[in-house]
């Protein structure tokens, strides 16, 4: 029996991971976590009976401890509790379903234990990709992407048999983008869009933060940086193509122009399952792609004048050092403010850009430098809020 730690088990990725795991005979979830949603975590804990759970918010952790006092389940708390879960000797894989840079420290802790990381938390690679990838190499930890585009690229690259000449043979990674709910719109028409409109994603049901990122195209920008780290590619070899139907999950173009794509219905359960079972595949039902009804597949160029976050992400990646952490931290704060109706949709890109313009980059940053840059960017955005 394999045991799998699910960080962020109360979120969109976490809940789907548990659904996938219910279909597996030889793997069980062990170690679950939430930020504050203890009702759902209690239900999950009673159902899956992990040894430990973690509630990041201390007051909520106390409440859950009382609720679970009739069980042997240990209730941890705070960010230290997440690290203890990530380091558990029992599990061989950690699914990182936490949203935001909060996922970085527990992911690094799991890497240092040599575990497999089923990586959903893209912010980890965006902010600290160099460190994460080199630690993974040093500790023999496999990083298998859960993000659907990166899972697709990972599967396409598996078609290469030649183990040499990687840089020569791979011409480009082509990440597909749905375009989000505001595809085709002009800047003027986006001035007064509401939170509800931005949360209405056409193809995917996801947590609130990534859904807003999909509407601004910041999600694709973060994914470009994620792909560059995961697949060791320069940014100019990571391309973005709008594909409204989200059937082609991404592609790899080789030097002879052969292009390999991975197709499927838009459903995160396949990439989640594959990251757990890799290199094996396991039967999955109810997700067959019907080519006769999935409609024509269309392709468009991304509009980076309207959706400036995508261009900002390329810029931050090109500058490197602590700049991607500033892009990410400013964006996390801006999205939270948008979700509280405190800033407008187009201001998300404005404040991210302003933070980037004011940041003094630290090159070859340590984890502490990255966390400081993140904190600085968040404070910068909050300060600029009072000026808006
Ligand atoms: P959700 O918001 O649905 O879930 C996030 C999870 O993280 C919840 O369990 C939440 O707890 C917990 N959490 C939130 N803040 C903190 C914190 N500060 N410290 C510790 N835990 C925290 O997000 P998603 O599942 O949509 O996304 C998770 C990650 O996966 C993101 O990085 C996203 O980009 C990535 N991803 C998601 C996809 C999807 O389909 N959802 C697709 C591809 C990538 P609580 O329930 O208490 O809020
Ligand atoms: Mg994605």
Coordinates of C-alpha atoms and ligand atoms in Angstrom, one line a residue:
X1 CA 0.0 0.0 0.0
X2 CA 1.3 3.5 -0.9
X3 CA 0.4 6.5 1.1
X4 CA -0.1 10.0 -0.4
X5 CA 0.0 13.3 1.5
X6 CA -2.6 15.8 0.1
X7 CA -1.8 19.4 1.0
X8 CA -4.8 21.6 0.5
X9 CA -7.2 18.7 0.5
X10 CA -10.2 21.0 1.0
X11 CA -9.5 22.9 -2.3
X12 CA -10.5 22.1 -5.9
X13 CA -7.3 20.1 -6.6
X14 CA -7.4 18.5 -3.1
X15 CA -11.0 17.3 -3.4
X16 CA -10.4 15.9 -6.9
X17 CA -7.3 14.1 -5.7
X18 CA -9.3 12.4 -3.0
X19 CA -11.9 11.4 -5.5
X20 CA -9.2 9.9 -7.7
X21 CA -7.7 8.1 -4.8
X22 CA -11.0 6.5 -3.9
X23 CA -10.7 4.6 -7.2
X24 CA -7.2 3.3 -6.4
X25 CA -6.7 0.0 -4.7
X26 CA -3.1 0.3 -3.8
X27 CA -2.8 3.9 -2.6
X28 CA -4.4 5.8 0.2
X29 CA -4.4 9.5 1.3
X30 CA -2.5 10.1 4.5
X31 CA -2.0 13.6 5.8
X32 CA -4.6 16.2 4.8
X33 CA -4.7 19.9 5.2
X34 CA -6.8 23.0 5.1
X35 CA -6.3 26.7 5.8
X36 CA -9.5 27.1 7.7
X37 CA -12.3 24.9 6.3
X38 CA -12.5 22.5 9.2
X39 CA -16.0 21.1 8.5
X40 CA -14.9 19.6 5.2
X41 CA -11.5 18.5 6.7
X42 CA -13.4 16.7 9.5
X43 CA -15.5 14.9 6.9
X44 CA -12.4 13.9 5.0
X45 CA -10.6 12.9 8.1
X46 CA -13.4 10.6 9.3
X47 CA -13.7 9.1 5.8
X48 CA -10.0 8.5 5.0
X49 CA -8.6 8.1 8.6
X50 CA -5.2 9.7 8.0
X51 CA -2.6 9.6 10.9
X52 CA -2.4 13.4 10.9
X53 CA -4.2 16.5 9.5
X54 CA -3.2 20.1 9.6
X55 CA -5.3 23.3 10.0
X56 CA -3.1 26.3 9.3
X57 CA -5.3 28.8 11.3
X58 CA -4.6 28.1 14.9
X59 CA -8.1 28.9 16.3
X60 CA -9.7 26.6 13.7
X61 CA -7.1 23.9 14.5
X62 CA -8.2 24.0 18.2
X63 CA -11.8 23.6 17.1
X64 CA -11.0 20.6 14.9
X65 CA -9.0 19.0 17.7
X66 CA -12.1 19.1 19.9
X67 CA -14.3 17.7 17.1
X68 CA -11.9 14.8 16.4
X69 CA -11.2 14.0 20.1
X70 CA -13.0 10.6 19.7
X71 CA -10.4 9.5 17.0
X72 CA -6.6 8.9 17.0
X73 CA -6.0 11.5 14.3
X74 CA -3.4 14.0 15.3
X75 CA -4.3 17.6 14.5
X76 CA -1.4 19.9 13.7
X77 CA -1.5 23.6 13.1
X78 CA 0.3 26.5 11.5
X79 CA 2.7 26.5 8.6
X80 CA 5.0 24.2 10.7
X81 CA 2.2 21.6 10.7
X82 CA 2.2 21.6 6.9
X83 CA 6.0 20.9 7.0
X84 CA 5.5 18.0 9.4
X85 CA 2.8 16.6 7.1
X86 CA 5.1 17.0 4.1
X87 CA 7.9 15.2 5.9
X88 CA 5.8 12.2 7.0
X89 CA 7.8 9.0 6.8
X90 CA 4.8 7.1 5.8
X91 CA 3.9 8.8 2.5
X92 CA 6.0 8.6 -0.7
X93 CA 4.2 11.3 -2.6
X94 CA 3.0 14.8 -1.8
X95 CA 0.2 16.4 -3.9
X96 CA 0.7 20.1 -3.6
X97 CA -2.8 21.5 -3.8
X98 CA -2.2 24.6 -1.7
X99 CA -2.7 27.9 -3.5
X100 CA 0.0 30.5 -3.6
X101 CA 3.5 30.9 -2.3
X102 CA 2.3 29.3 1.0
X103 CA 3.0 26.0 -0.8
X104 CA 6.7 26.7 -1.2
X105 CA 8.1 25.7 2.2
X106 CA 6.2 22.5 2.6
X107 CA 7.1 21.5 -1.0
X108 CA 10.8 22.1 -0.3
X109 CA 10.5 20.0 2.9
X110 CA 9.0 17.1 1.0
X111 CA 11.7 17.4 -1.7
X112 CA 14.4 17.1 1.0
X113 CA 12.8 13.8 2.0
X114 CA 13.3 12.6 -1.6
X115 CA 9.5 12.2 -2.1
X116 CA 7.7 12.5 -5.4
X117 CA 6.0 15.8 -5.8
X118 CA 2.7 15.8 -7.7
X119 CA 2.9 19.5 -8.3
X120 CA -0.3 21.6 -8.7
X121 CA 1.0 24.6 -6.8
X122 CA 2.6 26.4 -9.7
X123 CA 3.6 29.4 -7.5
X124 CA 6.3 27.2 -6.0
X125 CA 8.1 27.1 -9.4
X126 CA 7.3 30.6 -10.4
X127 CA 8.9 32.1 -7.3
X128 CA 11.7 29.7 -6.5
X129 CA 12.0 27.4 -9.6
X130 CA 15.8 27.4 -9.6
X131 CA 16.1 26.3 -6.0
X132 CA 13.2 23.8 -6.2
X133 CA 14.6 22.1 -9.4
X134 CA 18.1 21.9 -8.1
X135 CA 17.0 20.6 -4.7
X136 CA 14.9 18.0 -6.4
X137 CA 17.9 16.9 -8.4
X138 CA 20.1 16.8 -5.3
X139 CA 17.6 14.8 -3.2
X140 CA 16.4 12.5 -6.0
X141 CA 12.8 13.9 -5.7
X142 CA 10.7 13.5 -8.9
X143 CA 8.6 16.5 -9.8
X144 CA 5.6 15.4 -11.8
X145 CA 3.3 18.2 -13.0
X146 CA -0.4 18.2 -12.2
X147 CA -1.2 21.4 -14.0
X148 CA -3.0 20.1 -17.1
X149 CA -0.7 21.9 -19.7
X150 CA 2.4 20.7 -18.0
X151 CA 1.1 17.2 -17.6
X152 CA 0.4 17.3 -21.3
X153 CA 4.0 18.5 -22.1
X154 CA 5.4 15.9 -19.8
X155 CA 3.4 13.2 -21.6
X156 CA 4.5 14.6 -25.0
X157 CA 8.1 14.6 -24.1
X158 CA 7.8 11.0 -23.0
X159 CA 7.6 10.3 -26.7
X160 CA 11.3 11.0 -27.1
X161 CA 13.4 7.9 -27.0
X162 CA 16.8 9.6 -27.6
X163 CA 18.1 10.5 -24.2
X164 CA 20.6 13.0 -25.6
X165 CA 20.3 16.3 -27.6
X166 CA 17.3 17.5 -25.6
X167 CA 18.0 21.2 -26.3
X168 CA 18.6 20.5 -30.0
X169 CA 15.6 18.3 -30.6
X170 CA 12.9 20.3 -28.7
X171 CA 12.1 23.4 -30.7
X172 CA 9.3 24.8 -28.5
X173 CA 6.8 24.0 -25.9
X174 CA 3.4 25.3 -26.9
X175 CA 1.1 25.9 -24.0
X176 CA -2.5 26.2 -24.9
X177 CA -4.8 28.7 -23.1
X178 CA -8.6 28.8 -23.1
X179 CA -8.5 32.6 -23.2
X180 CA -10.8 32.7 -20.1
X181 CA -14.2 34.4 -19.8
X182 CA -13.1 37.6 -21.5
X183 CA -11.5 36.3 -24.7
X184 CA -11.9 38.8 -27.6
X185 CA -12.9 41.7 -25.3
X186 CA -11.3 45.2 -25.6
X187 CA -9.7 46.9 -22.6
X188 CA -12.5 49.5 -22.5
X189 CA -15.1 46.8 -22.2
X190 CA -13.3 45.3 -19.3
X191 CA -13.3 48.4 -17.2
X192 CA -16.3 47.6 -15.1
X193 CA -16.4 43.7 -15.2
X194 CA -17.5 42.2 -11.9
X195 CA -16.1 39.6 -9.7
X196 CA -18.9 37.2 -10.7
X197 CA -18.2 37.7 -14.4
X198 CA -14.5 37.1 -13.8
X199 CA -15.2 33.9 -11.9
X200 CA -17.3 32.4 -14.7
X201 CA -14.6 30.3 -16.4
X202 CA -15.9 28.7 -19.7
X203 CA -14.2 25.3 -19.4
X204 CA -12.7 24.7 -15.9
X205 CA -14.1 24.7 -12.3
X206 CA -11.2 25.8 -10.1
X207 CA -10.4 27.7 -6.9
X208 CA -11.1 31.5 -7.0
X209 CA -7.5 32.7 -7.3
X210 CA -6.6 30.6 -10.3
X211 CA -9.9 31.4 -11.9
X212 CA -9.2 35.2 -11.7
X213 CA -5.7 34.4 -13.0
X214 CA -7.3 32.7 -16.0
X215 CA -9.4 35.8 -16.7
X216 CA -6.4 38.1 -16.6
X217 CA -4.1 35.6 -18.4
X218 CA -1.7 35.8 -15.4
X219 CA -2.4 32.1 -15.1
X220 CA -0.8 31.5 -18.5
X221 CA 2.0 33.8 -17.6
X222 CA 2.7 31.8 -14.4
X223 CA 2.5 28.6 -16.4
X224 CA 5.1 29.9 -18.9
X225 CA 7.5 30.4 -16.0
X226 CA 6.5 27.0 -14.5
X227 CA 7.2 25.3 -17.8
X228 CA 10.6 27.0 -18.3
X229 CA 11.7 25.6 -14.9
X230 CA 10.1 22.1 -15.2
X231 CA 11.4 21.4 -18.7
X232 CA 14.6 23.4 -18.6
X233 CA 13.6 25.6 -21.5
X234 CA 14.5 29.2 -22.2
X235 CA 11.5 31.6 -22.2
X236 CA 11.6 32.2 -25.9
X237 CA 11.0 28.5 -26.4
X238 CA 7.8 28.5 -24.4
X239 CA 4.9 29.7 -26.6
X240 CA 1.3 30.4 -25.8
X241 CA -1.6 29.6 -28.2
X242 CA -5.2 30.4 -27.4
X243 CA -7.3 27.3 -27.9
X244 CA -10.8 28.0 -26.7
X245 CA -12.0 24.4 -26.4
X246 CA -9.3 23.2 -23.9
X247 CA -9.2 19.8 -25.7
X248 CA -5.5 20.0 -26.7
X249 CA -3.9 20.4 -23.3
X250 CA -0.5 21.5 -24.7
X251 CA 2.1 20.4 -27.3
X252 CA 5.8 20.0 -28.0
X253 CA 7.2 21.0 -31.4
X254 CA 10.4 19.2 -32.3
X255 CA 13.2 20.4 -34.5
X256 CA 11.9 18.6 -37.5
X257 CA 8.5 20.3 -37.0
X258 CA 6.8 17.1 -35.8
X259 CA 4.4 18.4 -33.2
X260 CA 3.1 16.1 -30.5
X261 CA 0.0 17.0 -28.6
X262 CA -2.0 15.5 -25.7
X263 CA -5.7 15.7 -26.0
X264 CA -8.6 14.9 -23.6
X265 CA -11.7 16.4 -22.1
X266 CA -11.0 19.2 -19.7
X267 CA -10.9 17.3 -16.4
X268 CA -8.1 17.6 -13.8
X269 CA -8.6 14.0 -12.6
X270 CA -6.4 12.6 -15.4
X271 CA -3.3 14.8 -14.7
X272 CA -3.8 14.2 -11.0
X273 CA -4.0 10.4 -11.4
X274 CA -1.1 10.3 -13.9
X275 CA 1.1 12.3 -11.5
X276 CA 0.4 9.6 -8.8
X277 CA 0.7 6.5 -11.0
X278 CA 3.5 7.6 -13.4
X279 CA 5.1 5.9 -15.2
X280 CA 2.1 3.6 -15.2
X281 CA -1.3 4.5 -16.4
X282 CA -4.5 3.4 -14.7
X283 CA -8.0 2.9 -16.2
X284 CA -10.2 5.9 -16.0
X285 CA -13.9 6.1 -16.9
X286 CA -16.3 8.8 -17.9
X287 CA -13.7 11.0 -19.5
X288 CA -13.5 9.6 -23.0
X289 CA -13.0 12.3 -25.7
X290 CA -15.6 12.1 -28.5
X291 CA -14.0 13.6 -31.6
X292 CA -17.4 13.6 -33.4
X293 CA -19.0 15.9 -30.9
X294 CA -16.1 17.9 -29.4
X295 CA -16.6 20.5 -32.1
X296 CA -14.0 22.2 -34.3
X297 CA -10.7 23.0 -32.6
X298 CA -9.7 26.7 -33.0
X299 CA -6.5 28.6 -32.4
X300 CA -5.8 32.3 -31.8
X301 CA -2.9 34.5 -30.9
X302 CA -3.1 35.8 -27.3
X303 CA -3.9 39.5 -27.0
X304 CA -1.1 40.7 -24.7
X305 CA -2.1 44.4 -25.1
X306 CA -5.5 43.7 -23.4
X307 CA -4.3 41.0 -21.1
X308 CA -1.0 42.5 -20.0
X309 CA -0.3 40.1 -17.2
X310 CA 0.9 37.5 -19.7
X311 CA 3.5 40.0 -21.0
X312 CA 4.5 41.0 -17.5
X313 CA 5.2 37.4 -16.6
X314 CA 7.5 36.9 -19.6
X315 CA 9.2 40.2 -18.5
X316 CA 9.6 39.0 -14.9
X317 CA 11.0 35.7 -16.1
X318 CA 13.5 37.4 -18.4
X319 CA 14.7 39.6 -15.5
X320 CA 14.9 36.6 -13.1
X321 CA 16.2 36.8 -9.5
X322 CA 13.5 37.9 -7.2
X323 CA 11.4 39.5 -9.9
X324 CA 9.1 36.5 -10.5
X325 CA 8.4 36.4 -6.7
X326 CA 7.4 40.1 -6.9
X327 CA 5.1 39.4 -9.9
X328 CA 3.5 36.5 -8.0
X329 CA 3.3 38.2 -4.7
X330 CA 1.8 41.4 -6.1
X331 CA -0.6 39.4 -8.1
X332 CA -1.7 37.2 -5.2
X333 CA -2.5 40.4 -3.2
X334 CA -4.2 42.2 -6.1
X335 CA -6.4 39.2 -6.8
X336 CA -7.4 39.0 -3.2
X337 CA -8.3 42.7 -3.3
X338 CA -10.3 42.2 -6.5
X339 CA -12.2 39.3 -4.9
X340 CA -13.1 41.7 -2.0
X341 CA -14.3 44.3 -4.6
X342 CA -11.5 46.7 -3.5
X343 CA -9.8 47.1 -6.9
X344 CA -11.1 46.9 -10.4
X345 CA -10.2 44.1 -12.9
X346 CA -7.8 46.1 -15.0
X347 CA -6.0 47.4 -11.9
X348 CA -4.7 43.9 -11.2
X349 CA -2.2 44.3 -14.1
X350 CA -1.5 48.0 -13.1
X351 CA -0.5 47.2 -9.5
X352 CA 1.6 44.2 -10.6
X353 CA 3.5 46.3 -13.1
X354 CA 4.0 49.2 -10.6
X355 CA 5.4 46.7 -8.0
X356 CA 7.8 45.3 -10.6
X357 CA 8.9 48.8 -11.7
X358 CA 9.8 49.7 -8.1
X359 CA 11.5 46.5 -7.1
X360 CA 15.3 46.2 -6.6
X361 CA 16.1 42.8 -7.9
X362 CA 18.2 40.4 -5.9
X363 CA 20.0 38.0 -8.2
X364 CA 20.6 34.3 -7.2
X365 CA 18.2 34.7 -4.3
X366 CA 18.0 32.4 -1.3
X367 CA 14.6 31.2 -0.1
X368 CA 14.6 34.0 2.5
X369 CA 15.3 36.6 -0.3
X370 CA 12.3 35.2 -2.2
X371 CA 10.0 35.3 0.9
X372 CA 11.2 38.9 1.6
X373 CA 10.5 39.9 -2.0
X374 CA 7.0 38.4 -1.8
X375 CA 6.3 40.3 1.5
X376 CA 7.6 43.5 -0.1
X377 CA 5.4 43.1 -3.1
X378 CA 2.3 42.5 -1.0
X379 CA 3.0 45.5 1.1
X380 CA 3.6 47.6 -2.0
X381 CA 0.2 46.7 -3.4
X382 CA -1.6 47.4 -0.1
X383 CA 0.1 50.8 0.1
X384 CA -0.8 51.7 -3.5
X385 CA -4.4 50.7 -2.7
X386 CA -4.7 53.7 -0.4
X387 CA -3.5 55.9 -3.2
X388 CA -6.1 54.6 -5.8
Ligands
LIG1 P1 -8.4 26.3 -3.9 O1 -8.5 27.7 -3.5 O2 -9.6 25.6 -4.4 O3 -7.8 25.4 -2.7 C1 -6.6 25.8 -2.1 C2 -6.3 24.9 -0.9 O4 -5.2 25.5 -0.2 C3 -7.4 24.8 0.1 O5 -7.3 23.6 0.8 C4 -7.1 26.0 1.1 O6 -7.7 25.9 2.4 C5 -5.6 25.9 1.1 N1 -4.9 27.2 1.5 C6 -5.3 28.4 1.1 N2 -4.5 29.3 1.6 C7 -3.5 28.7 2.3 C8 -2.4 29.1 3.1 N3 -2.1 30.4 3.2 N4 -1.7 28.1 3.7 C9 -2.0 26.8 3.6 N5 -3.1 26.4 2.9 C10 -3.8 27.3 2.2 O7 -7.3 26.2 -5.0 P2 -7.1 25.2 -6.2 O8 -7.3 23.8 -5.8 O9 -7.9 25.7 -7.4 O10 -5.6 25.4 -6.6 C11 -4.5 24.9 -5.9 C12 -3.2 25.0 -6.6 O11 -3.3 24.2 -7.8 C13 -2.9 26.5 -7.1 O12 -1.6 26.7 -7.1 C14 -3.4 26.4 -8.6 O13 -2.7 27.3 -9.4 C15 -3.1 25.0 -9.0 N6 -3.9 24.4 -10.0 C16 -5.2 24.3 -9.9 C17 -6.1 23.8 -10.9 C18 -7.5 23.5 -10.6 O14 -8.2 22.9 -11.5 N7 -8.1 23.9 -9.5 C19 -5.5 23.5 -12.2 C20 -4.1 23.7 -12.3 C21 -3.3 24.1 -11.2 P3 -9.2 26.4 2.6 O15 -10.1 25.4 2.0 O16 -9.3 26.5 4.1 O17 -9.3 27.7 1.9
LIG2 MG1 -3.1 25.0 -16.2

